[in-house]
PDB file of C-alpha atoms and ligand atoms in Angstrom:
ATOM      1  CA  UNK A   1      81.045-148.035 106.640  1.00 36.00           C
ATOM      2  CA  UNK A   2      81.777-146.642 103.224  1.00 39.00           C
ATOM      3  CA  UNK A   3      80.839-148.160 100.078  1.00 44.00           C
ATOM      4  CA  UNK A   4      84.285-149.508  99.408  1.00 47.00           C
ATOM      5  CA  UNK A   5      84.675-151.373 102.497  1.00 47.00           C
ATOM      6  CA  UNK A   6      81.190-152.749 102.450  1.00 50.00           C
ATOM      7  CA  UNK A   7      81.205-156.656 102.226  1.00 58.00           C
ATOM      8  CA  UNK A   8      80.210-157.760  98.744  1.00 72.00           C
ATOM      9  CA  UNK A   9      76.884-159.118  98.115  1.00 81.00           C
ATOM     10  CA  UNK A  10      78.302-162.667  97.050  1.00 84.00           C
ATOM     11  CA  UNK A  11      74.634-163.703  95.660  1.00 90.00           C
ATOM     12  CA  UNK A  12      73.869-160.855  93.058  1.00 93.00           C
ATOM     13  CA  UNK A  13      71.807-163.305  90.885  1.00 94.00           C
ATOM     14  CA  UNK A  14      68.161-164.005  92.024  1.00 91.00           C
ATOM     15  CA  UNK A  15      68.520-167.370  90.207  1.00 90.00           C
ATOM     16  CA  UNK A  16      71.479-169.274  88.635  1.00 91.00           C
ATOM     17  CA  UNK A  17      69.302-169.208  85.841  1.00 90.00           C
ATOM     18  CA  UNK A  18      70.147-165.719  84.974  1.00 93.00           C
ATOM     19  CA  UNK A  19      73.169-166.511  83.685  1.00 94.00           C
ATOM     20  CA  UNK A  20      72.023-169.340  81.592  1.00 91.00           C
ATOM     21  CA  UNK A  21      69.474-166.696  80.100  1.00 91.00           C
ATOM     22  CA  UNK A  22      71.920-164.522  79.628  1.00 94.00           C
ATOM     23  CA  UNK A  23      74.068-166.928  77.271  1.00 94.00           C
ATOM     24  CA  UNK A  24      71.047-167.594  75.225  1.00 93.00           C
ATOM     25  CA  UNK A  25      70.341-163.607  75.131  1.00 92.00           C
ATOM     26  CA  UNK A  26      74.076-163.606  73.747  1.00 93.00           C
ATOM     27  CA  UNK A  27      73.810-166.596  71.529  1.00 93.00           C
ATOM     28  CA  UNK A  28      70.029-166.665  70.526  1.00 90.00           C
ATOM     29  CA  UNK A  29      70.619-169.318  67.779  1.00 91.00           C
ATOM     30  CA  UNK A  30      72.708-172.837  67.626  1.00 91.00           C
ATOM     31  CA  UNK A  31      75.798-172.576  65.986  1.00 92.00           C
ATOM     32  CA  UNK A  32      75.804-173.343  62.085  1.00 92.00           C
ATOM     33  CA  UNK A  33      77.969-175.628  60.403  1.00 91.00           C
ATOM     34  CA  UNK A  34      80.048-173.022  59.018  1.00 89.00           C
ATOM     35  CA  UNK A  35      80.529-171.252  62.344  1.00 90.00           C
ATOM     36  CA  UNK A  36      82.086-174.398  63.829  1.00 90.00           C
ATOM     37  CA  UNK A  37      84.708-174.483  61.317  1.00 83.00           C
ATOM     38  CA  UNK A  38      87.965-173.193  63.544  1.00 71.00           C
ATOM     39  CA  UNK A  39      89.703-171.574  60.161  1.00 56.00           C
ATOM     40  CA  UNK A  40      86.479-169.535  59.148  1.00 47.00           C
ATOM     41  CA  UNK A  41      87.114-165.943  60.710  1.00 47.00           C
ATOM     42  CA  UNK A  42      84.348-163.682  61.404  1.00 50.00           C
ATOM     43  CA  UNK A  43      84.996-159.905  61.454  1.00 53.00           C
ATOM     44  CA  UNK A  44      86.383-159.243  64.750  1.00 52.00           C
ATOM     45  CA  UNK A  45      85.392-155.460  64.933  1.00 55.00           C
ATOM     46  CA  UNK A  46      81.645-156.895  64.537  1.00 57.00           C
ATOM     47  CA  UNK A  47      81.990-159.425  67.358  1.00 59.00           C
ATOM     48  CA  UNK A  48      83.319-156.417  70.056  1.00 57.00           C
ATOM     49  CA  UNK A  49      80.272-154.382  68.868  1.00 56.00           C
ATOM     50  CA  UNK A  50      78.024-157.556  69.572  1.00 62.00           C
ATOM     51  CA  UNK A  51      79.229-157.817  72.748  1.00 61.00           C
ATOM     52  CA  UNK A  52      78.885-154.310  73.803  1.00 63.00           C
ATOM     53  CA  UNK A  53      75.250-154.753  72.931  1.00 80.00           C
ATOM     54  CA  UNK A  54      74.923-157.689  75.082  1.00 83.00           C
ATOM     55  CA  UNK A  55      76.484-155.937  78.038  1.00 88.00           C
ATOM     56  CA  UNK A  56      74.400-153.008  77.656  1.00 88.00           C
ATOM     57  CA  UNK A  57      71.188-155.577  77.543  1.00 88.00           C
ATOM     58  CA  UNK A  58      72.387-157.528  80.771  1.00 93.00           C
ATOM     59  CA  UNK A  59      70.390-157.356  83.897  1.00 94.00           C
ATOM     60  CA  UNK A  60      72.053-155.204  86.498  1.00 95.00           C
ATOM     61  CA  UNK A  61      72.328-158.530  88.522  1.00 96.00           C
ATOM     62  CA  UNK A  62      74.035-160.369  85.860  1.00 96.00           C
ATOM     63  CA  UNK A  63      76.661-157.381  85.201  1.00 97.00           C
ATOM     64  CA  UNK A  64      77.152-157.452  88.965  1.00 97.00           C
ATOM     65  CA  UNK A  65      77.828-161.421  88.872  1.00 97.00           C
ATOM     66  CA  UNK A  66      80.450-160.661  86.081  1.00 97.00           C
ATOM     67  CA  UNK A  67      82.219-157.876  87.732  1.00 98.00           C
ATOM     68  CA  UNK A  68      82.701-159.877  91.147  1.00 98.00           C
ATOM     69  CA  UNK A  69      83.537-163.139  88.531  1.00 98.00           C
ATOM     70  CA  UNK A  70      86.015-160.941  86.800  1.00 98.00           C
ATOM     71  CA  UNK A  71      87.612-159.465  89.889  1.00 98.00           C
ATOM     72  CA  UNK A  72      87.941-162.499  91.978  1.00 98.00           C
ATOM     73  CA  UNK A  73      88.928-165.605  89.732  1.00 98.00           C
ATOM     74  CA  UNK A  74      92.554-165.178  89.729  1.00 98.00           C
ATOM     75  CA  UNK A  75      94.882-167.888  89.134  1.00 98.00           C
ATOM     76  CA  UNK A  76      95.427-168.612  92.861  1.00 98.00           C
ATOM     77  CA  UNK A  77      91.970-168.806  93.381  1.00 98.00           C
ATOM     78  CA  UNK A  78      91.499-171.284  90.891  1.00 98.00           C
ATOM     79  CA  UNK A  79      94.388-173.280  92.093  1.00 98.00           C
ATOM     80  CA  UNK A  80      93.253-173.284  95.323  1.00 98.00           C
ATOM     81  CA  UNK A  81      89.751-174.273  94.818  1.00 98.00           C
ATOM     82  CA  UNK A  82      91.065-177.303  92.987  1.00 98.00           C
ATOM     83  CA  UNK A  83      93.258-178.161  96.020  1.00 98.00           C
ATOM     84  CA  UNK A  84      90.090-178.198  98.003  1.00 98.00           C
ATOM     85  CA  UNK A  85      87.791-179.850  96.104  1.00 98.00           C
ATOM     86  CA  UNK A  86      89.278-182.388  93.726  1.00 98.00           C
ATOM     87  CA  UNK A  87      90.422-184.858  96.582  1.00 98.00           C
ATOM     88  CA  UNK A  88      86.799-185.745  96.362  1.00 98.00           C
ATOM     89  CA  UNK A  89      86.639-186.137 100.298  1.00 98.00           C
ATOM     90  CA  UNK A  90      83.463-184.380 101.182  1.00 97.00           C
ATOM     91  CA  UNK A  91      80.824-187.251 100.742  1.00 97.00           C
ATOM     92  CA  UNK A  92      79.858-190.241  98.822  1.00 98.00           C
ATOM     93  CA  UNK A  93      76.385-190.060  97.032  1.00 98.00           C
ATOM     94  CA  UNK A  94      74.945-192.029  93.974  1.00 98.00           C
ATOM     95  CA  UNK A  95      74.463-189.747  91.020  1.00 98.00           C
ATOM     96  CA  UNK A  96      70.729-189.692  91.664  1.00 98.00           C
ATOM     97  CA  UNK A  97      71.217-188.790  95.078  1.00 98.00           C
ATOM     98  CA  UNK A  98      73.151-185.873  94.167  1.00 98.00           C
ATOM     99  CA  UNK A  99      70.678-184.733  91.656  1.00 98.00           C
ATOM    100  CA  UNK A 100      68.025-184.736  94.524  1.00 97.00           C
ATOM    101  CA  UNK A 101      70.414-182.882  96.696  1.00 97.00           C
ATOM    102  CA  UNK A 102      71.075-180.276  93.966  1.00 97.00           C
ATOM    103  CA  UNK A 103      67.645-179.734  93.652  1.00 94.00           C
ATOM    104  CA  UNK A 104      67.626-178.394  97.042  1.00 92.00           C
ATOM    105  CA  UNK A 105      69.197-175.211  95.950  1.00 89.00           C
ATOM    106  CA  UNK A 106      66.582-172.651  96.905  1.00 76.00           C
ATOM    107  CA  UNK A 107      66.869-169.299  94.952  1.00 75.00           C
ATOM    108  CA  UNK A 108      64.474-166.829  94.054  1.00 74.00           C
ATOM    109  CA  UNK A 109      63.482-168.054  90.827  1.00 72.00           C
ATOM    110  CA  UNK A 110      59.892-168.584  90.007  1.00 72.00           C
ATOM    111  CA  UNK A 111      58.628-172.074  90.682  1.00 71.00           C
ATOM    112  CA  UNK A 112      55.680-171.459  88.019  1.00 72.00           C
ATOM    113  CA  UNK A 113      57.822-170.812  85.060  1.00 73.00           C
ATOM    114  CA  UNK A 114      61.597-171.640  86.052  1.00 80.00           C
ATOM    115  CA  UNK A 115      62.979-175.103  86.203  1.00 87.00           C
ATOM    116  CA  UNK A 116      64.241-176.525  88.955  1.00 91.00           C
ATOM    117  CA  UNK A 117      67.806-178.106  88.890  1.00 94.00           C
ATOM    118  CA  UNK A 118      66.644-181.559  88.540  1.00 96.00           C
ATOM    119  CA  UNK A 119      64.473-180.461  85.936  1.00 95.00           C
ATOM    120  CA  UNK A 120      66.918-178.771  83.798  1.00 94.00           C
ATOM    121  CA  UNK A 121      69.046-182.054  83.953  1.00 97.00           C
ATOM    122  CA  UNK A 122      66.253-184.360  82.744  1.00 97.00           C
ATOM    123  CA  UNK A 123      65.063-181.676  80.243  1.00 96.00           C
ATOM    124  CA  UNK A 124      68.566-181.709  78.739  1.00 97.00           C
ATOM    125  CA  UNK A 125      68.973-185.622  78.838  1.00 97.00           C
ATOM    126  CA  UNK A 126      65.564-186.156  77.483  1.00 97.00           C
ATOM    127  CA  UNK A 127      65.887-184.004  74.458  1.00 96.00           C
ATOM    128  CA  UNK A 128      69.208-186.092  73.958  1.00 97.00           C
ATOM    129  CA  UNK A 129      67.407-189.288  74.440  1.00 97.00           C
ATOM    130  CA  UNK A 130      64.532-188.198  71.900  1.00 96.00           C
ATOM    131  CA  UNK A 131      67.102-187.400  69.396  1.00 97.00           C
ATOM    132  CA  UNK A 132      68.678-190.960  69.667  1.00 98.00           C
ATOM    133  CA  UNK A 133      72.067-190.267  71.143  1.00 98.00           C
ATOM    134  CA  UNK A 134      74.031-192.581  72.742  1.00 98.00           C
ATOM    135  CA  UNK A 135      73.450-193.622  76.255  1.00 98.00           C
ATOM    136  CA  UNK A 136      76.731-192.155  77.305  1.00 98.00           C
ATOM    137  CA  UNK A 137      75.854-188.682  76.128  1.00 98.00           C
ATOM    138  CA  UNK A 138      72.111-188.919  77.457  1.00 98.00           C
ATOM    139  CA  UNK A 139      73.890-189.547  81.042  1.00 98.00           C
ATOM    140  CA  UNK A 140      76.182-186.925  80.312  1.00 98.00           C
ATOM    141  CA  UNK A 141      73.300-184.595  79.949  1.00 98.00           C
ATOM    142  CA  UNK A 142      71.708-185.751  83.284  1.00 98.00           C
ATOM    143  CA  UNK A 143      75.274-185.178  85.232  1.00 98.00           C
ATOM    144  CA  UNK A 144      76.396-181.741  83.363  1.00 98.00           C
ATOM    145  CA  UNK A 145      75.205-179.426  86.186  1.00 98.00           C
ATOM    146  CA  UNK A 146      75.823-181.391  88.991  1.00 98.00           C
ATOM    147  CA  UNK A 147      78.801-179.432  89.848  1.00 98.00           C
ATOM    148  CA  UNK A 148      76.657-176.899  91.277  1.00 97.00           C
ATOM    149  CA  UNK A 149      75.887-178.410  94.329  1.00 98.00           C
ATOM    150  CA  UNK A 150      79.230-176.044  94.951  1.00 98.00           C
ATOM    151  CA  UNK A 151      76.640-173.625  95.980  1.00 96.00           C
ATOM    152  CA  UNK A 152      75.265-175.687  98.707  1.00 96.00           C
ATOM    153  CA  UNK A 153      78.603-175.921 100.221  1.00 95.00           C
ATOM    154  CA  UNK A 154      79.086-172.162 100.538  1.00 95.00           C
ATOM    155  CA  UNK A 155      80.904-170.958  97.271  1.00 97.00           C
ATOM    156  CA  UNK A 156      79.575-167.595  96.107  1.00 96.00           C
ATOM    157  CA  UNK A 157      77.616-167.935  92.665  1.00 97.00           C
ATOM    158  CA  UNK A 158      80.683-166.439  90.949  1.00 98.00           C
ATOM    159  CA  UNK A 159      82.636-169.292  91.794  1.00 98.00           C
ATOM    160  CA  UNK A 160      79.958-171.694  90.382  1.00 98.00           C
ATOM    161  CA  UNK A 161      78.473-170.552  87.361  1.00 97.00           C
ATOM    162  CA  UNK A 162      79.174-168.129  84.178  1.00 97.00           C
ATOM    163  CA  UNK A 163      81.714-168.275  81.454  1.00 97.00           C
ATOM    164  CA  UNK A 164      85.044-169.730  82.231  1.00 98.00           C
ATOM    165  CA  UNK A 165      88.414-168.757  80.791  1.00 98.00           C
ATOM    166  CA  UNK A 166      91.990-169.631  81.161  1.00 98.00           C
ATOM    167  CA  UNK A 167      93.766-167.985  84.295  1.00 98.00           C
ATOM    168  CA  UNK A 168      97.871-167.300  84.025  1.00 98.00           C
ATOM    169  CA  UNK A 169      97.608-165.743  80.949  1.00 98.00           C
ATOM    170  CA  UNK A 170      96.217-162.691  78.949  1.00 98.00           C
ATOM    171  CA  UNK A 171      92.336-162.494  78.949  1.00 98.00           C
ATOM    172  CA  UNK A 172      90.850-162.706  75.519  1.00 98.00           C
ATOM    173  CA  UNK A 173      88.696-159.566  74.675  1.00 96.00           C
ATOM    174  CA  UNK A 174      86.013-161.721  73.643  1.00 95.00           C
ATOM    175  CA  UNK A 175      85.210-162.862  77.410  1.00 97.00           C
ATOM    176  CA  UNK A 176      81.972-161.109  78.268  1.00 95.00           C
ATOM    177  CA  UNK A 177      82.632-157.728  80.152  1.00 96.00           C
ATOM    178  CA  UNK A 178      86.461-157.786  79.451  1.00 97.00           C
ATOM    179  CA  UNK A 179      86.591-154.487  81.382  1.00 96.00           C
ATOM    180  CA  UNK A 180      86.048-155.904  84.670  1.00 98.00           C
ATOM    181  CA  UNK A 181      89.349-157.766  84.517  1.00 98.00           C
ATOM    182  CA  UNK A 182      90.898-154.306  85.321  1.00 98.00           C
ATOM    183  CA  UNK A 183      90.011-155.284  88.865  1.00 98.00           C
ATOM    184  CA  UNK A 184      91.536-158.574  89.086  1.00 98.00           C
ATOM    185  CA  UNK A 185      95.017-158.503  90.663  1.00 98.00           C
ATOM    186  CA  UNK A 186      96.184-161.146  87.790  1.00 98.00           C
ATOM    187  CA  UNK A 187      95.784-158.196  85.396  1.00 98.00           C
ATOM    188  CA  UNK A 188      98.734-156.611  87.070  1.00 98.00           C
ATOM    189  CA  UNK A 189     100.861-159.657  87.325  1.00 98.00           C
ATOM    190  CA  UNK A 190     103.898-159.404  84.973  1.00 98.00           C
ATOM    191  CA  UNK A 191     103.727-163.611  84.213  1.00 98.00           C
ATOM    192  CA  UNK A 192     100.446-163.361  83.224  1.00 98.00           C
ATOM    193  CA  UNK A 193     100.394-160.760  80.521  1.00 98.00           C
ATOM    194  CA  UNK A 194     101.579-162.386  77.420  1.00 98.00           C
ATOM    195  CA  UNK A 195      99.068-164.437  75.078  1.00 98.00           C
ATOM    196  CA  UNK A 196     100.850-167.751  76.614  1.00 98.00           C
ATOM    197  CA  UNK A 197     101.578-166.341  79.918  1.00 98.00           C
ATOM    198  CA  UNK A 198     102.873-169.268  82.086  1.00 98.00           C
ATOM    199  CA  UNK A 199     101.941-171.960  79.453  1.00 98.00           C
ATOM    200  CA  UNK A 200     103.621-173.372  76.626  1.00 98.00           C
ATOM    201  CA  UNK A 201     102.233-173.088  73.182  1.00 98.00           C
ATOM    202  CA  UNK A 202      99.837-175.705  72.417  1.00 98.00           C
ATOM    203  CA  UNK A 203     100.383-177.357  75.938  1.00 98.00           C
ATOM    204  CA  UNK A 204      96.602-178.426  75.694  1.00 98.00           C
ATOM    205  CA  UNK A 205      93.660-177.384  77.744  1.00 98.00           C
ATOM    206  CA  UNK A 206      94.112-179.939  80.375  1.00 98.00           C
ATOM    207  CA  UNK A 207      97.198-178.283  81.692  1.00 98.00           C
ATOM    208  CA  UNK A 208      95.186-174.750  81.717  1.00 98.00           C
ATOM    209  CA  UNK A 209      93.965-173.735  84.939  1.00 98.00           C
ATOM    210  CA  UNK A 210      90.582-172.482  83.925  1.00 98.00           C
ATOM    211  CA  UNK A 211      88.771-170.351  86.171  1.00 98.00           C
ATOM    212  CA  UNK A 212      86.864-172.252  88.914  1.00 98.00           C
ATOM    213  CA  UNK A 213      83.393-173.534  88.466  1.00 98.00           C
ATOM    214  CA  UNK A 214      81.058-176.496  88.467  1.00 98.00           C
ATOM    215  CA  UNK A 215      82.569-177.936  85.005  1.00 98.00           C
ATOM    216  CA  UNK A 216      85.884-178.469  86.539  1.00 98.00           C
ATOM    217  CA  UNK A 217      84.221-179.983  89.556  1.00 98.00           C
ATOM    218  CA  UNK A 218      81.670-182.379  87.782  1.00 98.00           C
ATOM    219  CA  UNK A 219      84.685-183.683  85.352  1.00 98.00           C
ATOM    220  CA  UNK A 220      86.709-184.648  88.242  1.00 98.00           C
ATOM    221  CA  UNK A 221      83.822-186.597  89.874  1.00 98.00           C
ATOM    222  CA  UNK A 222      82.906-188.392  86.417  1.00 98.00           C
ATOM    223  CA  UNK A 223      86.501-188.856  85.259  1.00 98.00           C
ATOM    224  CA  UNK A 224      86.934-192.497  85.660  1.00 98.00           C
ATOM    225  CA  UNK A 225      83.421-193.268  84.253  1.00 98.00           C
ATOM    226  CA  UNK A 226      82.464-191.315  81.317  1.00 98.00           C
ATOM    227  CA  UNK A 227      84.048-191.530  77.973  1.00 98.00           C
ATOM    228  CA  UNK A 228      86.442-188.830  76.843  1.00 98.00           C
ATOM    229  CA  UNK A 229      83.828-187.278  74.530  1.00 98.00           C
ATOM    230  CA  UNK A 230      81.336-186.690  77.359  1.00 98.00           C
ATOM    231  CA  UNK A 231      84.197-185.298  79.732  1.00 99.00           C
ATOM    232  CA  UNK A 232      84.946-182.789  77.478  1.00 99.00           C
ATOM    233  CA  UNK A 233      81.291-181.854  77.181  1.00 98.00           C
ATOM    234  CA  UNK A 234      81.167-181.711  81.100  1.00 98.00           C
ATOM    235  CA  UNK A 235      84.448-180.031  81.624  1.00 98.00           C
ATOM    236  CA  UNK A 236      84.148-177.291  78.922  1.00 98.00           C
ATOM    237  CA  UNK A 237      80.364-176.711  78.482  1.00 98.00           C
ATOM    238  CA  UNK A 238      80.882-173.076  80.037  1.00 98.00           C
ATOM    239  CA  UNK A 239      83.964-172.190  78.319  1.00 98.00           C
ATOM    240  CA  UNK A 240      82.036-169.854  75.598  1.00 98.00           C
ATOM    241  CA  UNK A 241      85.272-168.104  74.869  1.00 98.00           C
ATOM    242  CA  UNK A 242      86.551-171.294  73.513  1.00 98.00           C
ATOM    243  CA  UNK A 243      83.430-173.045  71.825  1.00 98.00           C
ATOM    244  CA  UNK A 244      81.682-170.115  70.898  1.00 97.00           C
ATOM    245  CA  UNK A 245      84.370-167.473  70.295  1.00 96.00           C
ATOM    246  CA  UNK A 246      87.163-169.588  68.964  1.00 97.00           C
ATOM    247  CA  UNK A 247      89.489-168.029  71.291  1.00 98.00           C
ATOM    248  CA  UNK A 248      92.629-169.377  72.760  1.00 98.00           C
ATOM    249  CA  UNK A 249      93.545-171.624  69.863  1.00 98.00           C
ATOM    250  CA  UNK A 250      97.303-171.205  70.652  1.00 98.00           C
ATOM    251  CA  UNK A 251      96.733-173.230  74.102  1.00 98.00           C
ATOM    252  CA  UNK A 252      94.963-176.170  72.194  1.00 98.00           C
ATOM    253  CA  UNK A 253      96.748-179.472  71.584  1.00 98.00           C
ATOM    254  CA  UNK A 254      95.395-182.054  68.942  1.00 98.00           C
ATOM    255  CA  UNK A 255      93.262-183.728  71.470  1.00 98.00           C
ATOM    256  CA  UNK A 256      91.320-180.554  72.249  1.00 98.00           C
ATOM    257  CA  UNK A 257      91.039-179.875  68.587  1.00 98.00           C
ATOM    258  CA  UNK A 258      89.254-183.097  67.952  1.00 98.00           C
ATOM    259  CA  UNK A 259      87.058-183.056  70.881  1.00 98.00           C
ATOM    260  CA  UNK A 260      85.789-179.361  70.117  1.00 98.00           C
ATOM    261  CA  UNK A 261      83.228-181.090  68.017  1.00 98.00           C
ATOM    262  CA  UNK A 262      81.866-182.667  71.144  1.00 98.00           C
ATOM    263  CA  UNK A 263      81.422-179.497  73.280  1.00 98.00           C
ATOM    264  CA  UNK A 264      79.626-177.844  69.903  1.00 98.00           C
ATOM    265  CA  UNK A 265      77.421-181.229  69.918  1.00 98.00           C
ATOM    266  CA  UNK A 266      76.284-180.865  73.455  1.00 98.00           C
ATOM    267  CA  UNK A 267      75.807-176.917  73.734  1.00 97.00           C
ATOM    268  CA  UNK A 268      72.360-176.590  72.015  1.00 96.00           C
ATOM    269  CA  UNK A 269      70.911-179.343  74.425  1.00 97.00           C
ATOM    270  CA  UNK A 270      72.154-177.538  77.489  1.00 95.00           C
ATOM    271  CA  UNK A 271      71.072-174.009  76.038  1.00 93.00           C
ATOM    272  CA  UNK A 272      68.059-174.477  73.728  1.00 92.00           C
ATOM    273  CA  UNK A 273      65.841-177.273  74.925  1.00 85.00           C
ATOM    274  CA  UNK A 274      64.444-175.475  77.847  1.00 80.00           C
ATOM    275  CA  UNK A 275      60.632-175.268  77.962  1.00 78.00           C
ATOM    276  CA  UNK A 276      57.753-175.095  80.368  1.00 71.00           C
ATOM    277  CA  UNK A 277      56.757-178.701  79.985  1.00 82.00           C
ATOM    278  CA  UNK A 278      58.308-179.997  83.154  1.00 90.00           C
ATOM    279  CA  UNK A 279      59.767-183.551  83.009  1.00 95.00           C
ATOM    280  CA  UNK A 280      58.193-186.023  85.227  1.00 96.00           C
ATOM    281  CA  UNK A 281      61.216-186.644  87.636  1.00 97.00           C
ATOM    282  CA  UNK A 282      59.222-189.730  89.312  1.00 97.00           C
ATOM    283  CA  UNK A 283      58.182-191.515  86.083  1.00 98.00           C
ATOM    284  CA  UNK A 284      61.682-190.991  84.563  1.00 98.00           C
ATOM    285  CA  UNK A 285      63.840-192.040  87.661  1.00 98.00           C
ATOM    286  CA  UNK A 286      63.588-195.966  86.895  1.00 98.00           C
ATOM    287  CA  UNK A 287      65.064-195.102  83.280  1.00 98.00           C
ATOM    288  CA  UNK A 288      67.959-192.826  84.684  1.00 98.00           C
ATOM    289  CA  UNK A 289      68.748-195.330  87.704  1.00 98.00           C
ATOM    290  CA  UNK A 290      69.218-197.914  85.005  1.00 98.00           C
ATOM    291  CA  UNK A 291      71.524-195.710  82.919  1.00 98.00           C
ATOM    292  CA  UNK A 292      73.434-194.603  86.162  1.00 98.00           C
ATOM    293  CA  UNK A 293      74.157-197.942  86.977  1.00 98.00           C
ATOM    294  CA  UNK A 294      75.659-198.885  83.739  1.00 98.00           C
ATOM    295  CA  UNK A 295      78.266-196.574  84.087  1.00 98.00           C
ATOM    296  CA  UNK A 296      78.807-195.474  87.390  1.00 98.00           C
ATOM    297  CA  UNK A 297      79.241-197.406  90.857  1.00 98.00           C
ATOM    298  CA  UNK A 298      76.403-197.407  93.436  1.00 98.00           C
ATOM    299  CA  UNK A 299      78.361-194.450  95.292  1.00 98.00           C
ATOM    300  CA  UNK A 300      80.593-191.773  93.801  1.00 98.00           C
ATOM    301  CA  UNK A 301      83.172-189.416  95.459  1.00 98.00           C
ATOM    302  CA  UNK A 302      82.109-185.921  95.666  1.00 98.00           C
TER     303      UNK A 302
HETATM  304 FE1  LIG B 401      76.346-175.757  83.329  1.00 97.30          FE
HETATM  305 FE1  LIG B 402      73.001-176.592  82.188  1.00 97.30          FE
END
């Protein structure tokens, strides 16, 4: 079999953490207040250079992951996955059950140094709690990556994690590894080549078909139960081209502009709170069960 026809390895990453570590490599520090201001322009050429460096430093596994992600996340794929999953007819589980279910996700991460999925959720939530954040935000931290259960349902890594980006319009050059989009069939589709593509200027992100992943899925699971601020944190926490690069301003509406702040507030807790001190899930469970019951019904549709 030639290399061109060989089936693709859909699990290039040894562990999903490799993608999170790569975010941290690209964005080693939390954003400053100055950087969060939408109108403050940074030198666009400098950004491109920095991105090339990140690309050069990326592990081959991470590079391969983004190659697959950019080649296969088409407009039609993202739409089809919404249809497949967003009826939420797979099963009914409590939030805590979903966290334990996700924790079965076994990959080749190092159990001595890497956090389990449940530990990452608890660490994120516990830092929010320690900083005196509102209860809904602590809970948002606890649920934010539960959408990664998509991996347990057979979805390839490239359809679960990684930066998300709008499909159906031109790709921003500030998306990591932009050249990998050359292999995406959408890059040949006449409808999608302009800045707005199929969208109306200022249509709002809710109308935009972002590439499919764990953010959109967990947002839909939670959308009847958490406040809008938390829902923005869930739905866009991997949309780095927007919240870290300031791209796609032409697709935003007033609501998106208002809630970008919430996505910014959440990001440091996701990216910069990892430590080797592992949270004690057994001891923390009663607190989280209590918090969950404040916002969610006993069984939630997945
Ligand atoms: Fe995530
Ligand atoms: Fe996370």
